[in-house]
PDB file of C-alpha atoms and ligand atoms in Angstrom:
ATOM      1  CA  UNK A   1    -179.456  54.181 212.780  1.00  0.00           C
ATOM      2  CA  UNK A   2    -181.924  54.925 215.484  1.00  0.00           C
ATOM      3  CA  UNK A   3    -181.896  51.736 217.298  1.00  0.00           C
ATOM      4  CA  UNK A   4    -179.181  51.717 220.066  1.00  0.00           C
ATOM      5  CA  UNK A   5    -177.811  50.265 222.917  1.00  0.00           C
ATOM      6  CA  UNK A   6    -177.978  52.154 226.509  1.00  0.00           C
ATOM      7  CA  UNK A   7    -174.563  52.601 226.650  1.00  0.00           C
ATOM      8  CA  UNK A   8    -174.163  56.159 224.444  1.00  0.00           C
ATOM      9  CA  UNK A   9    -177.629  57.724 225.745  1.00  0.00           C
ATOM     10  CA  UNK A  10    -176.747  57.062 229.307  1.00  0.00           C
ATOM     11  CA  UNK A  11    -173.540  58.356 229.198  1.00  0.00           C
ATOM     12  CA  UNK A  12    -173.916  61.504 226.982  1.00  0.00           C
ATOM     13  CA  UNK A  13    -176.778  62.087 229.705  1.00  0.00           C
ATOM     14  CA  UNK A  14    -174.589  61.727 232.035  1.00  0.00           C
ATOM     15  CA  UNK A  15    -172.340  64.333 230.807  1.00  0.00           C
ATOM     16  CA  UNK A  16    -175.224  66.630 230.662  1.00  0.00           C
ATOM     17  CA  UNK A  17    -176.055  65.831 233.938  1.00  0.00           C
ATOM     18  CA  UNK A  18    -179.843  64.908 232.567  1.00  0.00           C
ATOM     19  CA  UNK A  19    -181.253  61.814 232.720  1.00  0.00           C
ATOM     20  CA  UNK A  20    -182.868  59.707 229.758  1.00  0.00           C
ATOM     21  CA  UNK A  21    -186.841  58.899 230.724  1.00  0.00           C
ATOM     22  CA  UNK A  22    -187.222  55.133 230.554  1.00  0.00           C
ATOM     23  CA  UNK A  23    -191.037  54.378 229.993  1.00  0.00           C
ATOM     24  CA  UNK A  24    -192.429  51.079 230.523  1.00  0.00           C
ATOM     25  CA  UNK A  25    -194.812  50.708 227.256  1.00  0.00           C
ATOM     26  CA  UNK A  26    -197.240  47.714 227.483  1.00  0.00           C
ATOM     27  CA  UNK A  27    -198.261  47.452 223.675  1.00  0.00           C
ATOM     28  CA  UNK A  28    -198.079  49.099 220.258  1.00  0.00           C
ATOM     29  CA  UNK A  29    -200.158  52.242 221.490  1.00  0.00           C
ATOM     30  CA  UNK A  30    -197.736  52.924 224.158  1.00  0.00           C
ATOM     31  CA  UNK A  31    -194.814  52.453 222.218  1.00  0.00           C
ATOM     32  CA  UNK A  32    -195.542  54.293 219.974  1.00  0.00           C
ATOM     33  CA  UNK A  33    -197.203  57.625 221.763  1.00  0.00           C
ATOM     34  CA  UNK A  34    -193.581  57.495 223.484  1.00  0.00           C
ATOM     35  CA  UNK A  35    -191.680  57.511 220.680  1.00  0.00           C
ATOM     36  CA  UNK A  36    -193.388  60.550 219.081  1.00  0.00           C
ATOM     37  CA  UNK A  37    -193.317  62.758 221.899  1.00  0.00           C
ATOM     38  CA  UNK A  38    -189.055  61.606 222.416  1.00  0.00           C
ATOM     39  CA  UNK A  39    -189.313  62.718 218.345  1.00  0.00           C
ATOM     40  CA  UNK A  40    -191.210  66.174 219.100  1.00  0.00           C
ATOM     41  CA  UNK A  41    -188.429  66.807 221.958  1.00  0.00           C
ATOM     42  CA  UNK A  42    -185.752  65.802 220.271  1.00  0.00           C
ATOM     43  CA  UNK A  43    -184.521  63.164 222.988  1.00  0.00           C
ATOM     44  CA  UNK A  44    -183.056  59.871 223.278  1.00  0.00           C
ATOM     45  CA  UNK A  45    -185.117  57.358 224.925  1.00  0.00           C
ATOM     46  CA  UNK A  46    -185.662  53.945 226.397  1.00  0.00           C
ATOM     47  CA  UNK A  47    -188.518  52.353 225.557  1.00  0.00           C
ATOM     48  CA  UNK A  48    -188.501  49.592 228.244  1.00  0.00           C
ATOM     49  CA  UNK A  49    -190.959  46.244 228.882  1.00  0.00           C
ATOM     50  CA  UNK A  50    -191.389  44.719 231.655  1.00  0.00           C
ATOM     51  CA  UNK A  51    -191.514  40.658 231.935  1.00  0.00           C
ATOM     52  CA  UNK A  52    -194.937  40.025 232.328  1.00  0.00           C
ATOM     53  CA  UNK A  53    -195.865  42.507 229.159  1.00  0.00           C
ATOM     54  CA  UNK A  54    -192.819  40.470 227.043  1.00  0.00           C
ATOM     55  CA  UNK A  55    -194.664  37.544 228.350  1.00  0.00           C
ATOM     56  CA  UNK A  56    -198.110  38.263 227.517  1.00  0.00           C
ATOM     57  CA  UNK A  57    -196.701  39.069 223.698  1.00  0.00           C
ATOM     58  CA  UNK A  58    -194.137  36.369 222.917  1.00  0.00           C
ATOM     59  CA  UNK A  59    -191.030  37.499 222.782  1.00  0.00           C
ATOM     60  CA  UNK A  60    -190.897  37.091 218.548  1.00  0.00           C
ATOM     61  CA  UNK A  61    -194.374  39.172 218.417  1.00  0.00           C
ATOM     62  CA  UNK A  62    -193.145  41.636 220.711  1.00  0.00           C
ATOM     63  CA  UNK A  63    -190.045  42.372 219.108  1.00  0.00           C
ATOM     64  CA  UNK A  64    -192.242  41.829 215.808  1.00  0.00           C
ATOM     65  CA  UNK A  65    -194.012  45.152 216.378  1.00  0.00           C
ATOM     66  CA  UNK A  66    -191.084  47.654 218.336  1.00  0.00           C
ATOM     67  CA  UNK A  67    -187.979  47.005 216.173  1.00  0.00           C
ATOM     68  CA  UNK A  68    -190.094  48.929 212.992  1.00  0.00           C
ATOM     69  CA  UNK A  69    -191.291  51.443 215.511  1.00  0.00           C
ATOM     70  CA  UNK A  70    -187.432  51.959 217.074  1.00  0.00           C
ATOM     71  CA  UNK A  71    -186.185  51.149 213.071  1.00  0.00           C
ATOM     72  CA  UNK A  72    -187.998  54.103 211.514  1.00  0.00           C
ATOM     73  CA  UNK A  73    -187.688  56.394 214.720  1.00  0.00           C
ATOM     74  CA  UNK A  74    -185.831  60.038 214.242  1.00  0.00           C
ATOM     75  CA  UNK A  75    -183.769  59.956 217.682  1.00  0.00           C
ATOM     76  CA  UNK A  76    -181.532  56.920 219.205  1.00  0.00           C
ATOM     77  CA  UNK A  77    -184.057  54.717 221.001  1.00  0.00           C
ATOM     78  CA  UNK A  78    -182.942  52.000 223.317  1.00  0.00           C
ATOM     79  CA  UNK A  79    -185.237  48.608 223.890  1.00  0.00           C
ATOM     80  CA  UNK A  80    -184.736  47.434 227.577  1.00  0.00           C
ATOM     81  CA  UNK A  81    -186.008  44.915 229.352  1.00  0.00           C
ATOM     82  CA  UNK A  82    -186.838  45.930 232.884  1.00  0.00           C
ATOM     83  CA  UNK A  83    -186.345  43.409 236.128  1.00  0.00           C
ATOM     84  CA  UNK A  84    -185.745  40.088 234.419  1.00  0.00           C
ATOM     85  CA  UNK A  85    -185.001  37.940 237.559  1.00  0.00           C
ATOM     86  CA  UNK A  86    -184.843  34.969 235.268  1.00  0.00           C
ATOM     87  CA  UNK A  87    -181.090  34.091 233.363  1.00  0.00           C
ATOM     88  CA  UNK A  88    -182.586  32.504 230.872  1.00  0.00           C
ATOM     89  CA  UNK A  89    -186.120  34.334 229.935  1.00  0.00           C
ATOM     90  CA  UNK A  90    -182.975  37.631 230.313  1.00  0.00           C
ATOM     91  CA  UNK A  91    -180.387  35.358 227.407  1.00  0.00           C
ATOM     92  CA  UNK A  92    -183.567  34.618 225.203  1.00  0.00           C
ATOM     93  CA  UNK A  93    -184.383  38.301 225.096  1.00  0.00           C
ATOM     94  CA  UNK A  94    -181.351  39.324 224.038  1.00  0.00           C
ATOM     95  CA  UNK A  95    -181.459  36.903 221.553  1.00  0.00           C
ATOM     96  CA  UNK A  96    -184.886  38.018 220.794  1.00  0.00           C
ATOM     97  CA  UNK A  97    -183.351  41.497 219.606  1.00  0.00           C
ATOM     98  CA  UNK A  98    -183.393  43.564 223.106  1.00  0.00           C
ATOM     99  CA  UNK A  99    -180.569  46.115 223.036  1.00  0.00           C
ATOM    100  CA  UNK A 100    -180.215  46.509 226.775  1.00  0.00           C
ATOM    101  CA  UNK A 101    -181.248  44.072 229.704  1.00  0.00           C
ATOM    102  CA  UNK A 102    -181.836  44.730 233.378  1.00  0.00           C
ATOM    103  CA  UNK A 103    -181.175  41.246 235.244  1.00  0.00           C
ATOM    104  CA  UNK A 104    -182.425  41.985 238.589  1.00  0.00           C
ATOM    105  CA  UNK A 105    -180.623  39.421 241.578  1.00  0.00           C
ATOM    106  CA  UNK A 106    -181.657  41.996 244.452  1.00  0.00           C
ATOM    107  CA  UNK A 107    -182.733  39.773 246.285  1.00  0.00           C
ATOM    108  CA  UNK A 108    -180.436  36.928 246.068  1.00  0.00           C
ATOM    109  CA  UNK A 109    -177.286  36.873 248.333  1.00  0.00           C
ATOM    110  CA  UNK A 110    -174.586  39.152 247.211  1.00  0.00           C
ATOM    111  CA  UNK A 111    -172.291  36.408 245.616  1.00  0.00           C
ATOM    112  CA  UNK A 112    -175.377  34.975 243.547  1.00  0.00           C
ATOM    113  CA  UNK A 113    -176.548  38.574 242.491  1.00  0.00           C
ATOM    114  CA  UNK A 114    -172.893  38.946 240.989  1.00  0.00           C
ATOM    115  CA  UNK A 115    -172.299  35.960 239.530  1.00  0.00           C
ATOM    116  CA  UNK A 116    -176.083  35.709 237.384  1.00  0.00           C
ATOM    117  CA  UNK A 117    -174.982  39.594 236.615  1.00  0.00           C
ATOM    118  CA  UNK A 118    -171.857  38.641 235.124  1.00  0.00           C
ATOM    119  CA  UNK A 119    -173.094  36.019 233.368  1.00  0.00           C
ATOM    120  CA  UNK A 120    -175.633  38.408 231.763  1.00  0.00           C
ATOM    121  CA  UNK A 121    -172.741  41.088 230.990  1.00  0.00           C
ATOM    122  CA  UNK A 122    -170.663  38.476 229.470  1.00  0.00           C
ATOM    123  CA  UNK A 123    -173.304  36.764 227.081  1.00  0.00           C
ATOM    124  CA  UNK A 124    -174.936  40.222 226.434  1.00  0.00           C
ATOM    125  CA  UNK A 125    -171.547  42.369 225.785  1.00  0.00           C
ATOM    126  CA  UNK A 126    -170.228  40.136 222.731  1.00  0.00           C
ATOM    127  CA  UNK A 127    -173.947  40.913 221.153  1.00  0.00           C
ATOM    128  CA  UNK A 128    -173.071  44.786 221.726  1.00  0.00           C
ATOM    129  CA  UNK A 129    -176.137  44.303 224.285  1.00  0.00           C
ATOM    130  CA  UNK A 130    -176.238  46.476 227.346  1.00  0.00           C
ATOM    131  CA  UNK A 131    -176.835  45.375 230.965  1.00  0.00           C
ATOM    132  CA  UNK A 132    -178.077  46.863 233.865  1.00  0.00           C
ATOM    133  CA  UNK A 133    -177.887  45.655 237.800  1.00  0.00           C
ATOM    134  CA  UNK A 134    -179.443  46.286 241.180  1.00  0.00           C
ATOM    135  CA  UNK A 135    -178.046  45.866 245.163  1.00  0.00           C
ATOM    136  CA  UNK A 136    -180.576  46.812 247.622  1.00  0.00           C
ATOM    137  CA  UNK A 137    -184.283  46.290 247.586  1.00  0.00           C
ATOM    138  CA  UNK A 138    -186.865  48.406 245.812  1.00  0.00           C
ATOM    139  CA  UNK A 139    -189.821  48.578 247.964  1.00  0.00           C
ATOM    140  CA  UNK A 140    -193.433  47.434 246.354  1.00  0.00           C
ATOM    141  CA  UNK A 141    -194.544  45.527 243.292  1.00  0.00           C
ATOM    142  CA  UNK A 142    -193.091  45.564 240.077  1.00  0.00           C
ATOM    143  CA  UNK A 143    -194.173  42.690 238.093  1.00  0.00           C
ATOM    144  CA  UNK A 144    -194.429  39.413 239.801  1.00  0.00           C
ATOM    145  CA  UNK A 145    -191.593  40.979 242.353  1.00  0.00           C
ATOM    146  CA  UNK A 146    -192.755  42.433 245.641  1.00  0.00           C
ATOM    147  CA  UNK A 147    -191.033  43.534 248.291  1.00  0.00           C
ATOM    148  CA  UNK A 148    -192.487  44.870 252.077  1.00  0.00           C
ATOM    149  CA  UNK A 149    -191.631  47.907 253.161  1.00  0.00           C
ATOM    150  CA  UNK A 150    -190.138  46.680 256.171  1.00  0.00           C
ATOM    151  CA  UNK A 151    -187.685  44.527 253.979  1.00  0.00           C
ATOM    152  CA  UNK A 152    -186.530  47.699 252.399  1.00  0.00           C
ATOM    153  CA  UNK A 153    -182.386  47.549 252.157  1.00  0.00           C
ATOM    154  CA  UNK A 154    -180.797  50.318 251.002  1.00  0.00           C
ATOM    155  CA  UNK A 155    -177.662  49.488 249.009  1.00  0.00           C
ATOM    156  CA  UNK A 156    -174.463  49.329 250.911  1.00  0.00           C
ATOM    157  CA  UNK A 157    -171.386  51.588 249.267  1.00  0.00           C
ATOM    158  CA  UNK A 158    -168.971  48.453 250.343  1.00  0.00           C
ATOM    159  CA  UNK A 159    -171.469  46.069 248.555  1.00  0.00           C
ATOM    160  CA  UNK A 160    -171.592  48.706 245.501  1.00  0.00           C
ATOM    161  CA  UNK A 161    -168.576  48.945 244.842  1.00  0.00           C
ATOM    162  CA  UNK A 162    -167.453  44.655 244.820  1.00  0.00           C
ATOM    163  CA  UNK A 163    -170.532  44.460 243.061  1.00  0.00           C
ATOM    164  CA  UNK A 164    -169.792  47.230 240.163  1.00  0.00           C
ATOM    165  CA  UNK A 165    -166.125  46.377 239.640  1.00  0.00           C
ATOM    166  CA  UNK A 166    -166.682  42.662 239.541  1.00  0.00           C
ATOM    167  CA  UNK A 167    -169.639  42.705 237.184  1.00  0.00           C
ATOM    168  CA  UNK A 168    -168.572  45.673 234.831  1.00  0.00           C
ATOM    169  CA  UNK A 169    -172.767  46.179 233.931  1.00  0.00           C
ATOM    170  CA  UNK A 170    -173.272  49.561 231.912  1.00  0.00           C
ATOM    171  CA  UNK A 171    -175.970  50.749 234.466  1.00  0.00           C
ATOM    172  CA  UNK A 172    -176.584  50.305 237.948  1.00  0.00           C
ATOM    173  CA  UNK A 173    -179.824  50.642 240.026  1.00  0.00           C
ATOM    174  CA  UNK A 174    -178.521  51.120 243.977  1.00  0.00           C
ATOM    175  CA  UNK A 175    -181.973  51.250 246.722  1.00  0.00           C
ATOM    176  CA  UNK A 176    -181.941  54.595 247.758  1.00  0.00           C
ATOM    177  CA  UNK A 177    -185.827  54.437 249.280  1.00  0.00           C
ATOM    178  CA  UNK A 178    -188.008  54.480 245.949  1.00  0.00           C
ATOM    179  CA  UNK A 179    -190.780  52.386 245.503  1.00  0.00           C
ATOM    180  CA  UNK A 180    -192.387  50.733 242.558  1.00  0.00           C
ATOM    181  CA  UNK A 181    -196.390  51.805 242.026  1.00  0.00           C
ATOM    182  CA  UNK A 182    -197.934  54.040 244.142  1.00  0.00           C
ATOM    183  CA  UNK A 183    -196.096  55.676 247.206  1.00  0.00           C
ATOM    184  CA  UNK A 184    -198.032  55.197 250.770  1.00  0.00           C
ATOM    185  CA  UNK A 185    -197.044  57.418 252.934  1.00  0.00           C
ATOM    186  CA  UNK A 186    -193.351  59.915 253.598  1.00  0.00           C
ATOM    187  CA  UNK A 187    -191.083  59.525 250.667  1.00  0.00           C
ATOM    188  CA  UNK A 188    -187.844  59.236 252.743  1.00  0.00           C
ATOM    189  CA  UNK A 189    -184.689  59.412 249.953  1.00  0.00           C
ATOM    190  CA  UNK A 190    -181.342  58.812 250.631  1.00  0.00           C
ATOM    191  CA  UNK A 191    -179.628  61.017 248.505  1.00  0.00           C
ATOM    192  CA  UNK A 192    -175.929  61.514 250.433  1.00  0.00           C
ATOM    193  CA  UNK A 193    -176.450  57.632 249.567  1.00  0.00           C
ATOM    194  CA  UNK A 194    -176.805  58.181 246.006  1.00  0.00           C
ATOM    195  CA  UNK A 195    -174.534  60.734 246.276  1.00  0.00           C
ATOM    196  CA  UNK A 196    -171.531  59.033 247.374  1.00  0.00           C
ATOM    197  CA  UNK A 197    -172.374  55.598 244.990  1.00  0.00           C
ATOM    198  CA  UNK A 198    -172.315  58.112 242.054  1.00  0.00           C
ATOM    199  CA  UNK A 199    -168.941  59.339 243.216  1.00  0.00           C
ATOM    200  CA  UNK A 200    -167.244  56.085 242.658  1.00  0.00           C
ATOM    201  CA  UNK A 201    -169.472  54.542 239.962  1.00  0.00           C
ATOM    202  CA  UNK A 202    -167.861  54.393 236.395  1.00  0.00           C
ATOM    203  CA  UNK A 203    -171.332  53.634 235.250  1.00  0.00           C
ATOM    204  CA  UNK A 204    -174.349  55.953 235.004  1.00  0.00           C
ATOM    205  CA  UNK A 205    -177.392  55.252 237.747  1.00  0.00           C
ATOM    206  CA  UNK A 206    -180.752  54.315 237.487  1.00  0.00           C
ATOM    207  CA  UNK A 207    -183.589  55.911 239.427  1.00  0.00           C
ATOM    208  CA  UNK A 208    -185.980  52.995 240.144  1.00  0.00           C
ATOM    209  CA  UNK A 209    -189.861  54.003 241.170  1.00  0.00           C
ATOM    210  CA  UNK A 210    -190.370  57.391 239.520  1.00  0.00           C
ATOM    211  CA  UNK A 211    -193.964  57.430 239.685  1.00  0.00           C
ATOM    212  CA  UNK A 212    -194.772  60.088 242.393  1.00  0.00           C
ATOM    213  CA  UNK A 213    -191.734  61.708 243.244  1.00  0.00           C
ATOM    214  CA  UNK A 214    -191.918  65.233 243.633  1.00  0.00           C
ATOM    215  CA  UNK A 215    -189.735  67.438 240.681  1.00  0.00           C
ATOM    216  CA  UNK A 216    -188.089  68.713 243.338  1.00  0.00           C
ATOM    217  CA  UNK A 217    -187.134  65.273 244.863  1.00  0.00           C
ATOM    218  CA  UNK A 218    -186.366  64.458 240.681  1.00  0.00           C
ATOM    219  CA  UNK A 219    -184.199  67.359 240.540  1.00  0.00           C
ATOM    220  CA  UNK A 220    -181.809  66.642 243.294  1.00  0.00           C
ATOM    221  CA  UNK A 221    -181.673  63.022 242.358  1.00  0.00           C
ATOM    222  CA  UNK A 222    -180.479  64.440 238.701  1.00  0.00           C
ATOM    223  CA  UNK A 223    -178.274  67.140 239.672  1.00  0.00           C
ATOM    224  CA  UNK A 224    -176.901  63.964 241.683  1.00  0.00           C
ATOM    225  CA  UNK A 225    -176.141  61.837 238.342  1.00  0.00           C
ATOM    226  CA  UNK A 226    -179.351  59.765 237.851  1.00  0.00           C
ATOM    227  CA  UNK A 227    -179.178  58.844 234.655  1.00  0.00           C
ATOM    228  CA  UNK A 228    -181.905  57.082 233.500  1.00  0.00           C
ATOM    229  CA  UNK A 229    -185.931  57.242 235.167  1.00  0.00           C
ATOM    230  CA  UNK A 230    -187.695  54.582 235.171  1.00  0.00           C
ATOM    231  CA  UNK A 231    -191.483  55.517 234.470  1.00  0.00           C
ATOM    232  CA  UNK A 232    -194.278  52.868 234.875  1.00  0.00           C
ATOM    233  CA  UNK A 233    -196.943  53.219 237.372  1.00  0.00           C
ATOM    234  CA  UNK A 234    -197.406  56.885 235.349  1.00  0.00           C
ATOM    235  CA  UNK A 235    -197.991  55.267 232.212  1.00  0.00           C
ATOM    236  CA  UNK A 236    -200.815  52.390 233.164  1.00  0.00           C
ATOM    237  CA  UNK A 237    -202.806  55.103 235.272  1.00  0.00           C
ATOM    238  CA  UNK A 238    -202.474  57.442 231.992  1.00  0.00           C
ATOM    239  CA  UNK A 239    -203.363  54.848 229.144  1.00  0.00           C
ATOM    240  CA  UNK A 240    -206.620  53.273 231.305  1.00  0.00           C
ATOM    241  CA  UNK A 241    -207.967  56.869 232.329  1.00  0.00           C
ATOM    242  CA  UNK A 242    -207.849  57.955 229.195  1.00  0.00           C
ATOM    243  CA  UNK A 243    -209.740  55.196 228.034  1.00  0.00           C
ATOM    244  CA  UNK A 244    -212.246  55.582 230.447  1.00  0.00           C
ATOM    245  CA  UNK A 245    -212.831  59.375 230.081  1.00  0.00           C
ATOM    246  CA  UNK A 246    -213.004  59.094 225.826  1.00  0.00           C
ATOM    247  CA  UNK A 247    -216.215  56.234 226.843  1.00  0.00           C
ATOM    248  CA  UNK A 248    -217.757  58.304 229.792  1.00  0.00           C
ATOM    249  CA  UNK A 249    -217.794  61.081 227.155  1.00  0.00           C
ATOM    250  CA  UNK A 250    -218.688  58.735 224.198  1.00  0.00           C
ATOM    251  CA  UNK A 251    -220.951  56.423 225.777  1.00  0.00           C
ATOM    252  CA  UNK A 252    -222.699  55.636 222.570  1.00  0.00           C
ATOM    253  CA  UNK A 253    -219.554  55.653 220.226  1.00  0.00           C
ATOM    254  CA  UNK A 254    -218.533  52.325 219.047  1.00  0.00           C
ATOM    255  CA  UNK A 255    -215.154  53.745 217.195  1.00  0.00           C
ATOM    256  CA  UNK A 256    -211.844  51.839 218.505  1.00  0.00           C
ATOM    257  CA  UNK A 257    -210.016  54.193 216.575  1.00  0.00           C
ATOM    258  CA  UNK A 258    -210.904  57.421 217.761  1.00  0.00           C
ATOM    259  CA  UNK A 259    -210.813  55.721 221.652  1.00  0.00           C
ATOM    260  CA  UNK A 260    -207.177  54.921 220.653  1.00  0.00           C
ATOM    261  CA  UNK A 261    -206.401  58.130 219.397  1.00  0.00           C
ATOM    262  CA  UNK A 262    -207.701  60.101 222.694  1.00  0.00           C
ATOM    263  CA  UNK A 263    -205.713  57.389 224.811  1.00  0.00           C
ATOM    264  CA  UNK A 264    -202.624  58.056 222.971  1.00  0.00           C
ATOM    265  CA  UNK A 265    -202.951  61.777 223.276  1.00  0.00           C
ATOM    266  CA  UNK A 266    -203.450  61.072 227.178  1.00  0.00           C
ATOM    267  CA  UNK A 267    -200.359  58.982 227.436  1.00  0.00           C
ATOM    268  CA  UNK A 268    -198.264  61.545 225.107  1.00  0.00           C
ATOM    269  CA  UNK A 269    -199.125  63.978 227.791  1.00  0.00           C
ATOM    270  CA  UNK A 270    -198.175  62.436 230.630  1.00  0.00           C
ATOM    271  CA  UNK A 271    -194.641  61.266 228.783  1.00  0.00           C
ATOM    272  CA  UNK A 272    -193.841  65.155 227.407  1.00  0.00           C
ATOM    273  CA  UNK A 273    -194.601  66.374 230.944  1.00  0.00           C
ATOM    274  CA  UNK A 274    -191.747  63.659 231.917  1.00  0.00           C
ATOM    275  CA  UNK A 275    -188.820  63.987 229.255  1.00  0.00           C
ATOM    276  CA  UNK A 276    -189.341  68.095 228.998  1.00  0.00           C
ATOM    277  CA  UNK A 277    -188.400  67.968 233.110  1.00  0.00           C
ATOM    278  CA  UNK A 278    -185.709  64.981 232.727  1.00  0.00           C
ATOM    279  CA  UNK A 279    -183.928  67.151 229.788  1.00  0.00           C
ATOM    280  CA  UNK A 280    -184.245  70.480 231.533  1.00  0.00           C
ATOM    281  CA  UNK A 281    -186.498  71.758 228.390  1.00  0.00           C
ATOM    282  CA  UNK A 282    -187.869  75.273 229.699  1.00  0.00           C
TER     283      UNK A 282
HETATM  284 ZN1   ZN B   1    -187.818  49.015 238.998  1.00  0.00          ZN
END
């Protein structure tokens, strides 16, 4: 029984005041160089798709290929789909087998955000699905979503709280100043923020825009009760340089499994480096 929901990872992680790494995989490579190194560690993990990747797949042939991977995996793994802004594409994927969702209404009013939440949480909870939400804008692109840096809102404690108690979700992603892809410029976190919306939260957080933070800047954010990382930008930069380093090396090799191999190795790295420092593994 290795295929879960978030609900048990996040808050046993919780308790242990670590945080579950939640790696955006974009095909069966990824998936599965995540899933070994969560094996190798010993940790629970989230493998996590974005829209676009569920859309390039098909949500039946996406599915198709994780669910053996998570099936036959030797730790709890959780399949999430990250910042659906869509109610429907969000209800087909948990129909499609997804144990967790992430509907993302950020950047609708608050009354909207709650109410599309809450319709998530209802249809997903009697399918033993997990949801999580978001208040506040995270800065940059993350799929077909992109938001100026200028717009950036930080989530407002008075907003939080309405918006946790009236949608019950099982996680909750407040803007704290994290950005999706790569960071330009001062990283400027708002952690008495995240702090304070952690205090009153019966939920575990979510740390959006991990990609580039400093461990230091991952540690207090931790310590603080982030719960869950989201990793993605780390990933994608990992998979397509190690891809082009195995062919600058091999110019004249024509072997797509040996070029897989060396790219999953590079990913695997980049992942272990990730859940060894989100576990507190010496
Ligand atoms: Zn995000």
């Amino acid at each position: 029984m290795s295929y879960v929901n978030m609900d048990g990872i996040l808050n046993n992680a919780r308790k242990k005041k670590i945080a579950v790494g939640a790696f955006n995989i974009v095909n069966y490579l990824t998936a599965k160089a995540v899933v070994e190194v969560a094996e190798e560690l010993d940790q629970a993990l989230i493998l996590q798709t974005s829209v676009k990747t569920v859309k390039a797949f098909g949500i039946n042939e996406m599915m198709g290929f994780l669910k053996p991977i998570v099936d036959n995996a030797k730790v709890d793994v959780a399949i999430h789909l990250d910042h659906s802004t869509d109610v429907e594409f969000t209800k087909a994927c948990i129909d499609g087998g997804w144990s967790s969702v992430m509907y993302d209404g950020s950047q609708l009013p608050l009354a909207e955000n709650i109410k599309n939440t809450r319709e998530i949480v209802e249809y997903a909870r009697s399918r033993q699905v997990t949801v999580e939400g978001e208040l506040g804008a995270i800065v940059g692109v993350e799929d077909d979503i992109y938001v100026k840096e200028g717009d950036s809102a930080h989530a407002n404690p008075a907003d939080c709280r309405v918006f946790l108690s009236e949608t019950e979700v099982n996680a909750f992603a407040p803007a704290i100043g994290t950005a999706h892809g790569v960071y330009k410029g001062e990283i400027k976190l708002d952690y008495d923020l995240f702090a304070e919306i952690n205090g009153f939260s019966k939920c575990p957080l979510v740390l959006h825009g991990g990609t580039g933070l400093s461990d230091e800047m991952f540690h207090r954010l931790i310590a603080l009760g982030a719960s869950k990382v989201n990793i993605s930008t780390a990933i994608k930069i990992a998979y397509c340089q190690g891809m082009r380093s195995f062919i600058a090396a091999n110019p004249d090799k024509n072997d797509p499994l040996k070029l897989d191999a060396f790219t999953k190795d590079a990913v695997k790295k980049v992942v272990k480096t990730h859940i060894r420092f989100f576990s507190q593994i010496e």
